[in-house]
Amino acid sequence: MNTARLITHTPSPGAWNMAVDEALLQSAAVTGTITLRVYGWSEPTLSLGYFQPYRDREYHAPSRPCVVVRRATGGGAIVHDHEVTYSLTAPTDGRLKRRLDDWYRLVHETWIRTLAELGIAAHRCLQTDPQKEQQFLCFHRRSAGDLLLGSAKIGGSAQRRHAQAVLQHGSLILKRSVAAPELAGIAELSGRDLSDRAWLDGWVSSLGQALNVCWQSGELTDEETRRAEELERTKFGHLRWTQRR
């Protein structure tokens, strides 16, 4: 069983969150460290997918007041508010003994098992709906493997792959946001309020078993922090990146 690092961060600004995820991706390529990071957002934030035009955000009125960042991963826009967000970074040297495509399934299946223990019957989407692929918001789209509660999408993930490492990050909607009122969360769909997050330990343990890793709590290294600060300043916090399309 491999040892992997678990980082739990308090809610932070969007540009910093994206910078840390990319710094961890770069670190995994160099050091071979496997890291699961669980984090939140200090204010409602709209993250655009890598390929989305910036101007498209004007078509979604409820999220116009939100701070905007651009992710390094593809997919639709996400309103980050009342949710759990994670990132998983690892080298592509085979130590996880899983195909990269399996990561989506593993993470979402551990969400399903954890929610089932709370009496919430989530399930995976079986096939992509091509008619919804151009929807602005990610949670209006339907791709095979997405996490559903009834017919509503409550969880999704995206990957960015390098030659030596991979980043997967994703979100689980806990309850409705005023910045995306059309999207129900677990609270509205099941009547269960998971905002205390006490259930997260069970999910982290389940994911560790699925990946065959033993989590050890840790923090960013000095080099990762320095790199994240640089990426926040020069990339994710800069209009040149956010408005690049």
mmCIF file of C-alpha atoms in Angstrom:
data_model
loop_
_atom_site.group_PDB
_atom_site.id
_atom_site.type_symbol
_atom_site.label_atom_id
_atom_site.label_comp_id
_atom_site.label_asym_id
_atom_site.label_seq_id
_atom_site.Cartn_x
_atom_site.Cartn_y
_atom_site.Cartn_z
ATOM 1 C CA MET A 1 0.000 0.000 0.000
ATOM 2 C CA ASN A 2 1.339 3.429 -0.978
ATOM 3 C CA THR A 3 1.533 6.362 1.403
ATOM 4 C CA ALA A 4 -0.242 9.488 0.202
ATOM 5 C CA ARG A 5 -0.671 12.993 1.557
ATOM 6 C CA LEU A 6 -4.003 14.395 2.747
ATOM 7 C CA ILE A 7 -4.348 18.190 2.838
ATOM 8 C CA THR A 8 -7.451 19.840 4.283
ATOM 9 C CA HIS A 9 -7.653 23.551 3.562
ATOM 10 C CA THR A 10 -10.007 26.179 4.932
ATOM 11 C CA PRO A 11 -12.102 28.133 2.375
ATOM 12 C CA SER A 12 -9.880 30.283 0.150
ATOM 13 C CA PRO A 13 -10.201 32.636 -2.867
ATOM 14 C CA GLY A 14 -10.740 31.017 -6.251
ATOM 15 C CA ALA A 15 -7.467 32.096 -7.853
ATOM 16 C CA TRP A 16 -5.534 30.644 -4.920
ATOM 17 C CA ASN A 17 -7.446 27.368 -5.076
ATOM 18 C CA MET A 18 -6.680 26.926 -8.766
ATOM 19 C CA ALA A 19 -3.046 27.919 -8.243
ATOM 20 C CA VAL A 20 -2.602 25.352 -5.471
ATOM 21 C CA ASP A 21 -4.096 22.584 -7.597
ATOM 22 C CA GLU A 22 -1.675 23.357 -10.427
ATOM 23 C CA ALA A 23 1.273 23.631 -8.025
ATOM 24 C CA LEU A 24 0.405 20.179 -6.683
ATOM 25 C CA LEU A 25 0.231 18.814 -10.235
ATOM 26 C CA GLN A 26 3.704 20.167 -10.956
ATOM 27 C CA SER A 27 4.987 18.838 -7.641
ATOM 28 C CA ALA A 28 3.630 15.357 -8.367
ATOM 29 C CA ALA A 29 5.555 15.310 -11.644
ATOM 30 C CA VAL A 30 8.823 16.196 -9.894
ATOM 31 C CA THR A 31 8.567 14.490 -6.496
ATOM 32 C CA GLY A 32 6.164 11.630 -7.199
ATOM 33 C CA THR A 33 3.925 12.667 -4.302
ATOM 34 C CA ILE A 34 0.293 11.504 -4.314
ATOM 35 C CA THR A 35 -1.948 14.158 -2.753
ATOM 36 C CA LEU A 36 -5.645 14.429 -1.956
ATOM 37 C CA ARG A 37 -6.664 17.994 -1.165
ATOM 38 C CA VAL A 38 -10.099 18.828 0.259
ATOM 39 C CA TYR A 39 -10.997 22.503 0.216
ATOM 40 C CA GLY A 40 -13.664 25.203 -0.029
ATOM 41 C CA TRP A 41 -14.262 28.712 -1.345
ATOM 42 C CA SER A 42 -14.181 31.917 0.703
ATOM 43 C CA GLU A 43 -16.903 33.530 -1.446
ATOM 44 C CA PRO A 44 -19.248 32.393 -4.211
ATOM 45 C CA THR A 45 -17.011 31.942 -7.258
ATOM 46 C CA LEU A 46 -17.696 31.140 -10.903
ATOM 47 C CA SER A 47 -15.013 28.949 -12.472
ATOM 48 C CA LEU A 48 -14.956 28.759 -16.255
ATOM 49 C CA GLY A 49 -13.779 25.658 -18.070
ATOM 50 C CA TYR A 50 -10.490 26.016 -19.932
ATOM 51 C CA PHE A 51 -12.160 26.303 -23.351
ATOM 52 C CA GLN A 52 -15.163 28.470 -22.422
ATOM 53 C CA PRO A 53 -15.389 32.036 -23.790
ATOM 54 C CA TYR A 54 -15.296 34.588 -20.992
ATOM 55 C CA ARG A 55 -18.194 36.534 -22.522
ATOM 56 C CA ASP A 56 -20.512 33.554 -22.055
ATOM 57 C CA ARG A 57 -20.705 34.311 -18.353
ATOM 58 C CA GLU A 58 -22.954 37.282 -19.172
ATOM 59 C CA TYR A 59 -25.691 34.879 -20.252
ATOM 60 C CA HIS A 60 -26.044 33.546 -16.695
ATOM 61 C CA ALA A 61 -27.460 36.455 -14.719
ATOM 62 C CA PRO A 62 -27.498 34.935 -11.191
ATOM 63 C CA SER A 63 -23.708 34.428 -11.189
ATOM 64 C CA ARG A 64 -22.764 37.848 -12.578
ATOM 65 C CA PRO A 65 -21.885 39.209 -9.102
ATOM 66 C CA CYS A 66 -19.469 36.313 -8.523
ATOM 67 C CA VAL A 67 -15.704 36.498 -8.737
ATOM 68 C CA VAL A 68 -14.556 34.673 -11.886
ATOM 69 C CA VAL A 69 -11.594 32.333 -12.339
ATOM 70 C CA ARG A 70 -10.632 30.043 -15.193
ATOM 71 C CA ARG A 71 -9.756 26.429 -14.518
ATOM 72 C CA ALA A 72 -6.939 24.552 -16.215
ATOM 73 C CA THR A 73 -9.414 21.713 -16.826
ATOM 74 C CA GLY A 74 -12.190 21.605 -19.393
ATOM 75 C CA GLY A 75 -15.939 21.310 -19.014
ATOM 76 C CA GLY A 76 -18.674 23.767 -18.188
ATOM 77 C CA ALA A 77 -18.775 26.631 -15.712
ATOM 78 C CA ILE A 78 -19.256 25.853 -12.023
ATOM 79 C CA VAL A 79 -20.671 28.062 -9.291
ATOM 80 C CA HIS A 80 -18.619 27.158 -6.220
ATOM 81 C CA ASP A 81 -20.533 27.989 -3.072
ATOM 82 C CA HIS A 82 -22.139 25.392 -0.807
ATOM 83 C CA GLU A 83 -20.068 22.407 -1.878
ATOM 84 C CA VAL A 84 -17.176 20.100 -1.124
ATOM 85 C CA THR A 85 -14.292 20.413 -3.570
ATOM 86 C CA TYR A 86 -11.380 18.016 -3.905
ATOM 87 C CA SER A 87 -8.271 17.618 -6.005
ATOM 88 C CA LEU A 88 -6.254 14.450 -6.502
ATOM 89 C CA THR A 89 -2.754 14.682 -7.943
ATOM 90 C CA ALA A 90 -0.389 11.805 -8.636
ATOM 91 C CA PRO A 91 2.504 10.803 -10.881
ATOM 92 C CA THR A 92 1.690 8.674 -13.905
ATOM 93 C CA ASP A 93 4.195 6.001 -12.891
ATOM 94 C CA GLY A 94 1.593 3.350 -12.188
ATOM 95 C CA ARG A 95 1.866 3.345 -8.403
ATOM 96 C CA LEU A 96 -1.876 3.817 -8.042
ATOM 97 C CA LYS A 97 -2.271 0.742 -10.299
ATOM 98 C CA ARG A 98 -5.330 2.272 -11.911
ATOM 99 C CA ARG A 99 -6.015 3.543 -15.396
ATOM 100 C CA LEU A 100 -6.534 7.293 -15.324
ATOM 101 C CA ASP A 101 -10.039 6.848 -16.703
ATOM 102 C CA ASP A 102 -10.844 4.786 -13.599
ATOM 103 C CA TRP A 103 -10.287 7.783 -11.340
ATOM 104 C CA TYR A 104 -13.669 9.277 -12.242
ATOM 105 C CA ARG A 105 -15.437 6.040 -11.416
ATOM 106 C CA LEU A 106 -13.510 5.434 -8.198
ATOM 107 C CA VAL A 107 -14.107 8.893 -6.759
ATOM 108 C CA HIS A 108 -17.769 8.944 -7.707
ATOM 109 C CA GLU A 109 -18.382 5.409 -6.447
ATOM 110 C CA THR A 110 -16.865 6.304 -3.078
ATOM 111 C CA TRP A 111 -19.188 9.311 -2.960
ATOM 112 C CA ILE A 112 -22.099 6.957 -3.686
ATOM 113 C CA ARG A 113 -21.077 4.560 -0.887
ATOM 114 C CA THR A 114 -20.571 7.370 1.609
ATOM 115 C CA LEU A 115 -23.909 8.987 0.783
ATOM 116 C CA ALA A 116 -25.646 5.590 0.953
ATOM 117 C CA GLU A 117 -24.456 5.225 4.547
ATOM 118 C CA LEU A 118 -26.320 8.479 5.223
ATOM 119 C CA GLY A 119 -29.481 7.199 3.574
ATOM 120 C CA ILE A 120 -28.959 9.147 0.331
ATOM 121 C CA ALA A 121 -29.318 7.051 -2.837
ATOM 122 C CA ALA A 122 -27.055 8.669 -5.441
ATOM 123 C CA HIS A 123 -26.017 6.905 -8.645
ATOM 124 C CA ARG A 124 -23.761 7.369 -11.667
ATOM 125 C CA CYS A 125 -25.004 8.710 -14.988
ATOM 126 C CA LEU A 126 -24.870 5.862 -17.511
ATOM 127 C CA GLN A 127 -24.391 7.792 -20.739
ATOM 128 C CA THR A 128 -23.502 11.218 -22.069
ATOM 129 C CA ASP A 129 -26.378 13.393 -23.268
ATOM 130 C CA PRO A 130 -25.085 15.157 -26.417
ATOM 131 C CA GLN A 131 -28.005 17.593 -26.350
ATOM 132 C CA LYS A 132 -26.698 19.057 -23.088
ATOM 133 C CA GLU A 133 -22.988 19.226 -23.943
ATOM 134 C CA GLN A 134 -23.104 22.945 -24.807
ATOM 135 C CA GLN A 135 -24.891 24.064 -21.639
ATOM 136 C CA PHE A 136 -23.002 26.886 -19.904
ATOM 137 C CA LEU A 137 -23.109 25.358 -16.428
ATOM 138 C CA CYS A 138 -21.341 22.061 -15.857
ATOM 139 C CA PHE A 139 -24.161 20.836 -13.632
ATOM 140 C CA HIS A 140 -26.652 21.241 -16.478
ATOM 141 C CA ARG A 141 -24.566 18.859 -18.593
ATOM 142 C CA ARG A 142 -24.725 15.071 -18.388
ATOM 143 C CA SER A 143 -21.662 12.916 -19.013
ATOM 144 C CA ALA A 144 -21.222 9.221 -18.347
ATOM 145 C CA GLY A 145 -19.995 8.805 -14.781
ATOM 146 C CA ASP A 146 -21.468 12.030 -13.394
ATOM 147 C CA LEU A 147 -23.027 11.703 -9.945
ATOM 148 C CA LEU A 148 -26.825 12.001 -9.926
ATOM 149 C CA LEU A 149 -29.485 12.150 -7.232
ATOM 150 C CA GLY A 150 -32.701 11.316 -8.996
ATOM 151 C CA SER A 151 -32.298 13.117 -12.311
ATOM 152 C CA ALA A 152 -30.280 16.012 -10.862
ATOM 153 C CA LYS A 153 -26.505 16.180 -11.175
ATOM 154 C CA ILE A 154 -24.865 16.714 -7.794
ATOM 155 C CA GLY A 155 -21.238 15.780 -8.499
ATOM 156 C CA GLY A 156 -18.699 15.893 -11.286
ATOM 157 C CA SER A 157 -14.961 15.803 -11.937
ATOM 158 C CA ALA A 158 -12.451 16.823 -14.599
ATOM 159 C CA GLN A 159 -8.831 15.916 -15.364
ATOM 160 C CA ARG A 160 -5.715 17.580 -16.632
ATOM 161 C CA ARG A 161 -2.927 15.252 -17.693
ATOM 162 C CA HIS A 162 0.781 15.936 -18.040
ATOM 163 C CA ALA A 163 3.412 13.524 -19.273
ATOM 164 C CA GLN A 164 4.540 12.762 -15.715
ATOM 165 C CA ALA A 165 1.475 13.571 -13.579
ATOM 166 C CA VAL A 166 -2.291 14.014 -13.547
ATOM 167 C CA LEU A 167 -4.697 16.336 -11.738
ATOM 168 C CA GLN A 168 -8.326 15.450 -11.150
ATOM 169 C CA HIS A 169 -10.575 17.836 -9.283
ATOM 170 C CA GLY A 170 -14.298 17.930 -8.721
ATOM 171 C CA SER A 171 -17.245 19.235 -6.744
ATOM 172 C CA LEU A 172 -20.181 17.845 -4.779
ATOM 173 C CA ILE A 173 -23.098 20.279 -4.329
ATOM 174 C CA LEU A 174 -24.341 20.263 -0.737
ATOM 175 C CA LYS A 175 -27.133 22.814 -1.148
ATOM 176 C CA ARG A 176 -28.512 25.407 -3.527
ATOM 177 C CA SER A 177 -26.614 28.662 -4.147
ATOM 178 C CA VAL A 178 -28.278 32.022 -4.794
ATOM 179 C CA ALA A 179 -25.731 32.370 -7.615
ATOM 180 C CA ALA A 180 -27.145 29.231 -9.300
ATOM 181 C CA PRO A 181 -30.717 28.936 -7.994
ATOM 182 C CA GLU A 182 -31.698 26.517 -10.753
ATOM 183 C CA LEU A 183 -29.346 23.847 -9.345
ATOM 184 C CA ALA A 184 -30.578 21.859 -6.367
ATOM 185 C CA GLY A 185 -28.107 20.315 -3.965
ATOM 186 C CA ILE A 186 -28.193 17.320 -1.661
ATOM 187 C CA ALA A 187 -30.092 19.300 0.987
ATOM 188 C CA GLU A 188 -32.976 20.144 -1.337
ATOM 189 C CA LEU A 189 -33.081 16.745 -3.025
ATOM 190 C CA SER A 190 -32.782 14.534 0.050
ATOM 191 C CA GLY A 191 -33.693 16.713 3.013
ATOM 192 C CA ARG A 192 -30.269 16.022 4.539
ATOM 193 C CA ASP A 193 -27.996 18.886 5.585
ATOM 194 C CA LEU A 194 -24.361 17.808 5.193
ATOM 195 C CA SER A 195 -22.834 21.221 5.802
ATOM 196 C CA ASP A 196 -21.218 20.112 9.082
ATOM 197 C CA ARG A 197 -18.967 17.884 6.929
ATOM 198 C CA ALA A 198 -18.558 15.278 9.666
ATOM 199 C CA TRP A 199 -19.171 12.641 6.981
ATOM 200 C CA LEU A 200 -16.046 13.636 5.040
ATOM 201 C CA ASP A 201 -13.751 11.407 7.100
ATOM 202 C CA GLY A 202 -15.710 8.390 5.920
ATOM 203 C CA TRP A 203 -15.399 9.443 2.290
ATOM 204 C CA VAL A 204 -11.643 10.044 2.586
ATOM 205 C CA SER A 205 -11.200 6.606 4.160
ATOM 206 C CA SER A 206 -13.299 4.967 1.437
ATOM 207 C CA LEU A 207 -11.292 6.675 -1.298
ATOM 208 C CA GLY A 208 -8.029 5.570 0.301
ATOM 209 C CA GLN A 209 -9.194 1.955 0.272
ATOM 210 C CA ALA A 210 -10.284 2.236 -3.369
ATOM 211 C CA LEU A 211 -6.911 3.681 -4.397
ATOM 212 C CA ASN A 212 -4.936 1.347 -2.089
ATOM 213 C CA VAL A 213 -3.229 4.229 -0.303
ATOM 214 C CA CYS A 214 -2.733 5.161 3.341
ATOM 215 C CA TRP A 215 -3.401 8.852 3.978
ATOM 216 C CA GLN A 216 -1.045 10.903 6.114
ATOM 217 C CA SER A 217 -2.102 14.437 7.015
ATOM 218 C CA GLY A 218 0.231 17.088 5.656
ATOM 219 C CA GLU A 219 0.571 20.614 4.319
ATOM 220 C CA LEU A 220 2.032 22.279 1.271
ATOM 221 C CA THR A 221 5.808 22.295 1.180
ATOM 222 C CA ASP A 222 7.618 25.618 1.066
ATOM 223 C CA GLU A 223 8.318 25.080 -2.635
ATOM 224 C CA GLU A 224 4.672 24.252 -3.381
ATOM 225 C CA THR A 225 3.557 27.366 -1.517
ATOM 226 C CA ARG A 226 6.053 29.512 -3.415
ATOM 227 C CA ARG A 227 4.938 28.045 -6.722
ATOM 228 C CA ALA A 228 1.246 28.500 -5.877
ATOM 229 C CA GLU A 229 1.851 32.145 -4.972
ATOM 230 C CA GLU A 230 3.604 32.661 -8.300
ATOM 231 C CA LEU A 231 0.795 30.948 -10.238
ATOM 232 C CA GLU A 232 -1.836 32.991 -8.427
ATOM 233 C CA ARG A 233 -0.016 36.225 -9.290
ATOM 234 C CA THR A 234 0.938 35.492 -12.893
ATOM 235 C CA LYS A 235 -1.829 33.168 -14.084
ATOM 236 C CA PHE A 236 -5.002 32.370 -12.183
ATOM 237 C CA GLY A 237 -5.361 35.800 -10.593
ATOM 238 C CA HIS A 238 -4.527 37.653 -13.816
ATOM 239 C CA LEU A 239 -7.101 38.914 -16.335
ATOM 240 C CA ARG A 240 -4.861 37.752 -19.172
ATOM 241 C CA TRP A 241 -5.617 34.168 -18.167
ATOM 242 C CA THR A 242 -9.209 34.617 -17.028
ATOM 243 C CA GLN A 243 -10.264 36.465 -20.191
ATOM 244 C CA ARG A 244 -7.997 34.599 -22.603
ATOM 245 C CA ARG A 245 -10.949 33.319 -24.673
#
